[in-house]
Coordinates of N, CA and C in Angstrom, one line a residue:
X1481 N 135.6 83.3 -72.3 CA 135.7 82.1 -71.6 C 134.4 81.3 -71.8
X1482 N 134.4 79.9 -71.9 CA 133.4 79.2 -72.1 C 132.6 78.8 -71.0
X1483 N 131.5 79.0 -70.8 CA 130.7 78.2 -69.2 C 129.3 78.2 -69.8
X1484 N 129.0 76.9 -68.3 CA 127.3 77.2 -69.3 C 126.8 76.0 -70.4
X1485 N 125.6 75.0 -70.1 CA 125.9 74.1 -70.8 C 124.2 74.0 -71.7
X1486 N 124.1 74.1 -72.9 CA 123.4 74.3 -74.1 C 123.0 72.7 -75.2
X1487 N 121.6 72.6 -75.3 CA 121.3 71.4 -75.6 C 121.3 72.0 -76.7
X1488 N 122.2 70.8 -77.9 CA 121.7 71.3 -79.3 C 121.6 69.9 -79.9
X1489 N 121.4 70.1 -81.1 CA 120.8 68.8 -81.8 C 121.4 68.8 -83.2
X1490 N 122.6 67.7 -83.8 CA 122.7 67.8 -84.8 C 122.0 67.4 -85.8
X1491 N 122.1 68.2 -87.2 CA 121.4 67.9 -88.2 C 121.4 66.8 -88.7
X1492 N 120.9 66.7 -90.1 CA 121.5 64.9 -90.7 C 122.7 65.2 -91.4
X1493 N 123.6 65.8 -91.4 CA 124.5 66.2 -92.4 C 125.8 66.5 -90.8
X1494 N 125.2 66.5 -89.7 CA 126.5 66.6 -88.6 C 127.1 67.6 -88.2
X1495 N 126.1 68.8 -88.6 CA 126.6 70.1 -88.7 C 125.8 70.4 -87.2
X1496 N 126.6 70.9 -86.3 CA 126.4 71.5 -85.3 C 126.2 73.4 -85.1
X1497 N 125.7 73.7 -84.6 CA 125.1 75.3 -84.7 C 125.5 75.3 -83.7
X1498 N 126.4 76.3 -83.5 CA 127.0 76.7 -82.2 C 126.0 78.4 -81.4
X1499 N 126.0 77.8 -80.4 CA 124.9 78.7 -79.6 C 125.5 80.2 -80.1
X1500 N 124.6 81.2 -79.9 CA 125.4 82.4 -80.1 C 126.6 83.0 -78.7
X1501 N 126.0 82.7 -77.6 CA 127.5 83.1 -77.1 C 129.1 82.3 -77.1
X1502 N 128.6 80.9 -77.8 CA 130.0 80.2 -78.2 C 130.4 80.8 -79.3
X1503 N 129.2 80.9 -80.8 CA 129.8 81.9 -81.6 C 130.4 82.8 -81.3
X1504 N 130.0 83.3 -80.9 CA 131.0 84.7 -80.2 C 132.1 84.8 -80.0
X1505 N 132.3 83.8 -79.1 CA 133.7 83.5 -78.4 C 134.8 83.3 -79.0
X1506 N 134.4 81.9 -79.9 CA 134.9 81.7 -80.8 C 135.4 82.4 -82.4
X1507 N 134.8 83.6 -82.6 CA 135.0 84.8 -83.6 C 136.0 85.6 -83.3
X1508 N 135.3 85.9 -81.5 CA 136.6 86.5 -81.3 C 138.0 86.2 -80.7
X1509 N 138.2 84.9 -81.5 CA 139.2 84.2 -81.1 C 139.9 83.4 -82.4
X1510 N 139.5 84.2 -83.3 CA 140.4 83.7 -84.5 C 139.2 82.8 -85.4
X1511 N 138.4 82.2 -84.9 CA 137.0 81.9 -86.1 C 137.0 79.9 -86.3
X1512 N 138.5 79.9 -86.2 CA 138.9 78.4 -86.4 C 138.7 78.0 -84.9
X1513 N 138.1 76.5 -85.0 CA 137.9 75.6 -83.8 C 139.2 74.4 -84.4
X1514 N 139.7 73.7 -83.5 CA 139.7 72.2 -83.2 C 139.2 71.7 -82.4
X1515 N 138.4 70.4 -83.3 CA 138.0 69.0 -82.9 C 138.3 68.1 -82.7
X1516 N 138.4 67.4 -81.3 CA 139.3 65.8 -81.6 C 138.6 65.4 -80.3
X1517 N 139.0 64.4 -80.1 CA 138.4 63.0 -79.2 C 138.8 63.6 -77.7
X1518 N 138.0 63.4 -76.9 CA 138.9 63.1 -75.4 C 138.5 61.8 -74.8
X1519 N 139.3 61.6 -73.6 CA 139.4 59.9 -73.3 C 138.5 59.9 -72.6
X1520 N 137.6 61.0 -72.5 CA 136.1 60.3 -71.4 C 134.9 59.9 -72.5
X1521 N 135.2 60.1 -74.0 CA 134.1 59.8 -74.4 C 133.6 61.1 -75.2
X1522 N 133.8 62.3 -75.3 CA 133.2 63.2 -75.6 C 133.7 63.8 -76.4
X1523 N 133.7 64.8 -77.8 CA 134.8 65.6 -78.3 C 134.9 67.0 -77.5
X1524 N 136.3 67.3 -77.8 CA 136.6 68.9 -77.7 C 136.8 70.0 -78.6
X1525 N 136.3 71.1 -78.3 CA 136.3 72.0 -79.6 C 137.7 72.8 -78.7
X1526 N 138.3 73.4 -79.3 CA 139.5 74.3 -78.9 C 139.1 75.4 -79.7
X1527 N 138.9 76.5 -79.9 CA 139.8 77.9 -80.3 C 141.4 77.5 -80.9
X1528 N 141.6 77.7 -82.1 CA 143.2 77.8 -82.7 C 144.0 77.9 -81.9
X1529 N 144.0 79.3 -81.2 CA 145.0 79.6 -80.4 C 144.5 78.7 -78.9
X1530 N 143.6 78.5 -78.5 CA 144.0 78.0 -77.0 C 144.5 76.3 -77.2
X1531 N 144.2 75.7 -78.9 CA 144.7 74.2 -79.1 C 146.2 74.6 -79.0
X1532 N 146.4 75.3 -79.9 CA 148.1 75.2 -80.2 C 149.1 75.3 -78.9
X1533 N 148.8 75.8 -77.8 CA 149.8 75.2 -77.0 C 149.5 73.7 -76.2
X1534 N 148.4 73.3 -76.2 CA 148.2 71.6 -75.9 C 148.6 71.1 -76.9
X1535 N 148.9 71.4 -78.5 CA 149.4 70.5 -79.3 C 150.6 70.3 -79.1
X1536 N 151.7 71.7 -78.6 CA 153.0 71.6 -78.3 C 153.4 70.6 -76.9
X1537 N 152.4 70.3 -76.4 CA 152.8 69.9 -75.4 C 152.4 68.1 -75.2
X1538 N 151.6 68.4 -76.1 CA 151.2 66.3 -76.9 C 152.3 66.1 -77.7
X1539 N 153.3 66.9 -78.1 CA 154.1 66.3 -79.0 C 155.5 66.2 -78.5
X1540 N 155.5 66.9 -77.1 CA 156.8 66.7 -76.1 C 156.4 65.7 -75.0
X1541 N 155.4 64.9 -75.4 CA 155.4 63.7 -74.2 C 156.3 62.9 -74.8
X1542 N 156.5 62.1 -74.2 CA 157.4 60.7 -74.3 C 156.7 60.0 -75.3
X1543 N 157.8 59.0 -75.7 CA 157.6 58.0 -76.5 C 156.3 57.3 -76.0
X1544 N 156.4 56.9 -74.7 CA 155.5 55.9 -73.8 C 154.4 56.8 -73.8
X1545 N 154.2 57.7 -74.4 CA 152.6 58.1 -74.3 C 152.1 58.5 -75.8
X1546 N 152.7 57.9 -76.8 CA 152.3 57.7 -78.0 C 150.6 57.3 -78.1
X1547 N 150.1 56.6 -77.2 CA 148.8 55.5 -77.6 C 148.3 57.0 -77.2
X1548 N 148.4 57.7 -76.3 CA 147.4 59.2 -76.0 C 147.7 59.7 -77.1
X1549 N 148.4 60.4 -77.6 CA 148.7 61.4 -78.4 C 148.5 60.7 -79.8
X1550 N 148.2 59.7 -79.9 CA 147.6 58.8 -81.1 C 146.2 59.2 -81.2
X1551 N 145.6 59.4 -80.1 CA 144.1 59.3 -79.9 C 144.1 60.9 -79.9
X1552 N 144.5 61.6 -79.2 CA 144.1 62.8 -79.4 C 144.6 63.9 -80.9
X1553 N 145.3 63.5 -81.0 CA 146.2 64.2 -82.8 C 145.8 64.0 -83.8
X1554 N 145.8 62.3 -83.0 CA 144.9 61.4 -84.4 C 143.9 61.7 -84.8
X1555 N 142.9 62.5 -84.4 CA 141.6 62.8 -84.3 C 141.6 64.2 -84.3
X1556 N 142.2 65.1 -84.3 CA 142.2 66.5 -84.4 C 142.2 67.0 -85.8
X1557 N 140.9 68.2 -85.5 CA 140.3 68.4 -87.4 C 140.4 70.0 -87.2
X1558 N 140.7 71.1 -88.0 CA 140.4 72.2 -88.0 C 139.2 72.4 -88.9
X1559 N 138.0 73.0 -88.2 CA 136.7 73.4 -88.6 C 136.6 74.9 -88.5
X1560 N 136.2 75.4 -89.1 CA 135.5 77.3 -89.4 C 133.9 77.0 -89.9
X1561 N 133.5 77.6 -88.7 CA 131.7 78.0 -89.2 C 131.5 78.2 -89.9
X1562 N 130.1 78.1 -90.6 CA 130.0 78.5 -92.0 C 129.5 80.1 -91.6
X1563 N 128.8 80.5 -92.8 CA 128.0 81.6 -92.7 C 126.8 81.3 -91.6
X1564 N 125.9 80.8 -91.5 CA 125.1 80.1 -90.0 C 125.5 79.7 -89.1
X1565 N 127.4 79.8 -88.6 CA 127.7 79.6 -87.2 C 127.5 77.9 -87.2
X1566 N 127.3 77.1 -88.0 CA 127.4 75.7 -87.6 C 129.1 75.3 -88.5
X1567 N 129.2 74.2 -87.8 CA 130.5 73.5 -88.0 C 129.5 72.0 -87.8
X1568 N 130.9 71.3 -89.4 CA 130.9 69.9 -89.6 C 130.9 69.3 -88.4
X1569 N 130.8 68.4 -87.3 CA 131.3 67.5 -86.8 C 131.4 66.2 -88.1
X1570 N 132.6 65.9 -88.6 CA 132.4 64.2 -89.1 C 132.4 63.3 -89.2
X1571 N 131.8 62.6 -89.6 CA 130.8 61.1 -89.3 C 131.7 60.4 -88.3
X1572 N 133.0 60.2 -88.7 CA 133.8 59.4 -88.1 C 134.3 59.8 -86.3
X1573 N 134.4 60.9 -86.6 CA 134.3 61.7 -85.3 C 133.2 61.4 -84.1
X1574 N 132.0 61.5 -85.2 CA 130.8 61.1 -84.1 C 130.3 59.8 -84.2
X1575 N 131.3 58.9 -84.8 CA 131.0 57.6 -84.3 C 131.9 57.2 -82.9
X1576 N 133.1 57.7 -83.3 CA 133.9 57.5 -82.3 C 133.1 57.8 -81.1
X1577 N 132.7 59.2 -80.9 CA 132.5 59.7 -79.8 C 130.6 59.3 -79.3
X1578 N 130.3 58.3 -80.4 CA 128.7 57.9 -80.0 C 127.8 58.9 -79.6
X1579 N 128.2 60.1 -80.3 CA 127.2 61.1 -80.8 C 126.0 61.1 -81.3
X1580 N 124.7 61.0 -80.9 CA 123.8 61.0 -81.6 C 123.3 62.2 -82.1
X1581 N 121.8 62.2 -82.3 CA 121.3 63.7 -82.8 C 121.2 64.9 -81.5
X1582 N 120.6 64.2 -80.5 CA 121.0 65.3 -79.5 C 122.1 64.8 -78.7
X1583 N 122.5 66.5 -78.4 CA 123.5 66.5 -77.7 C 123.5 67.5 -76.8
X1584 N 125.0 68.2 -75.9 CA 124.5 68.9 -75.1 C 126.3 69.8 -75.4
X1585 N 126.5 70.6 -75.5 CA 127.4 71.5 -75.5 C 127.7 72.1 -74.0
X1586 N 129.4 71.8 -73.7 CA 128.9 72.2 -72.5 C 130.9 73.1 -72.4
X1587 N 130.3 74.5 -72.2 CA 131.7 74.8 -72.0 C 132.2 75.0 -70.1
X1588 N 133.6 74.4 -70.6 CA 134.9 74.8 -69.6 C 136.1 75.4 -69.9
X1589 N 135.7 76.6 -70.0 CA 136.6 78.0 -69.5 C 137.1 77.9 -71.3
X1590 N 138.7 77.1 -71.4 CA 139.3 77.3 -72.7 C 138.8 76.3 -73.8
X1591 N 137.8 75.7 -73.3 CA 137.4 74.9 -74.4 C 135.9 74.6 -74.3
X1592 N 135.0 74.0 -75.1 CA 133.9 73.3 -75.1 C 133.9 71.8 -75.4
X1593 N 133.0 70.6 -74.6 CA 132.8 69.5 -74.9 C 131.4 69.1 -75.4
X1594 N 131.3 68.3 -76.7 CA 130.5 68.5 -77.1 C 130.2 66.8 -76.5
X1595 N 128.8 66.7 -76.5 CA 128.5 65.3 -75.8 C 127.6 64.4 -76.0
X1596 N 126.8 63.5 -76.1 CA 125.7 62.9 -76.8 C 124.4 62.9 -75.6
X1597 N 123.9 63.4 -75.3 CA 123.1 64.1 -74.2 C 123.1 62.6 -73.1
X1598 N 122.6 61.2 -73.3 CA 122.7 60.2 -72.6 C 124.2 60.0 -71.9
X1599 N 125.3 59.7 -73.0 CA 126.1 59.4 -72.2 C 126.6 60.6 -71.2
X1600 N 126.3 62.0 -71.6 CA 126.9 63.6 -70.1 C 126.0 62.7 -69.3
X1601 N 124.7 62.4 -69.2 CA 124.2 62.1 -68.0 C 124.4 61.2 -67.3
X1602 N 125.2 60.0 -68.0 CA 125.7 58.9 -67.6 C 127.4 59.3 -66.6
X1603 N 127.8 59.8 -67.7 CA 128.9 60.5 -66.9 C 129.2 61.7 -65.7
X1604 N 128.0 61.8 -65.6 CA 127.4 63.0 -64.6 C 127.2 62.3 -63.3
X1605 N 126.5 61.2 -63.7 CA 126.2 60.6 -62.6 C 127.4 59.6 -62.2
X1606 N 127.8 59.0 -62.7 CA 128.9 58.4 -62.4 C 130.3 59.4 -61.6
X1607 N 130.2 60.6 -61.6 CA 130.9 61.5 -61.4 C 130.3 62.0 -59.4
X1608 N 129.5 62.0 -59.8 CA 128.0 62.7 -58.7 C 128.8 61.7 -57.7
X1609 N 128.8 60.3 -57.8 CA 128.6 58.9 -57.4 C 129.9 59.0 -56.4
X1610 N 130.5 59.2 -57.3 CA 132.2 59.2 -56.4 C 132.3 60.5 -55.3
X1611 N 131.5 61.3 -54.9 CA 130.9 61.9 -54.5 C 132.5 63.6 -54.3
X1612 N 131.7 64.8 -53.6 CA 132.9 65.6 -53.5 C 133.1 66.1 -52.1
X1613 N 133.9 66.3 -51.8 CA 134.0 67.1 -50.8 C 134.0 68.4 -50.5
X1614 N 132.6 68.6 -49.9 CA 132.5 70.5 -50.5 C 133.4 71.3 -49.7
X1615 N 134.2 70.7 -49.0 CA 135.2 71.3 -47.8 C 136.4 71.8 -49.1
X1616 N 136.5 71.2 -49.6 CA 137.4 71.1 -51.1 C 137.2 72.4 -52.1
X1617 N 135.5 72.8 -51.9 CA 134.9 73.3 -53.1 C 134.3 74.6 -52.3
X1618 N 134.6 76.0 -53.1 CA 133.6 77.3 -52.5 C 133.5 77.5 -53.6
X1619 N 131.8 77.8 -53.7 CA 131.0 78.8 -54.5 C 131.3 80.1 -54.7

């Protein structure tokens, strides 16, 4: 499982080095990632297996949710680390998602979100903002 959130920095080339306990995770989980967009702005990395049943299930929505499943399919890449544990993010990818050089890796549970370190914080706070109810929430 993924948790736990990890500042990394991509290269000039877009190649992301995945921390060693994501490597991990991800090895032992078949080696292959998917990448693609999410609607808050950030990409997703999946494990093979934990994408393939969200793909089955983006492709049994309705007609009327084509514009999502445009955005998320549309943008879905299969990546394998190299020998140094980094994976391509590409260009187009991290324009979309306004990626710069730093960023912040941040996993939840079946996946990881990778993020441009300003906007997690923007979205952090904007999240903070709407505030929670810890009656809701136990540690």
């Amino acid at each position: 499982m993924f948790q736990g959130t990890s500042l990394v920095t991509l290269d000039a080339k877009g190649r992301l080095a995945l921390p060693v306990r994501a490597r991990a995770e991800v090895a032992e989980r078949g080696g292959t990632v998917v990448v693609t967009r999410h609607p808050d702005g950030c990409l997703v990395l999946y494990p093979l297996e934990a994408w393939a049943p969200r793909r089955e299930k983006l492709l049994a929505l309705p007609w009327s949710a084509r514009g999502f499943v445009r955005f998320v399919l549309g943008s879905a890449l299969e990546v394998t680390p190299d020998a140094a544990g980094r994976i391509l993010i590409p260009a187009d990818l991290r324009g979309l998602a306004g990626l710069g050089r730093e960023c912040a890796l941040v996993g939840l549970g079946e996946h990881l979100e990778l993020w441009d370190r300003a906007r997690l914080r923007a979205a952090e706070e904007a999240a903070l903002a709407q505030g929670v109810d810890a009656a809701d929430f136990t540690f």
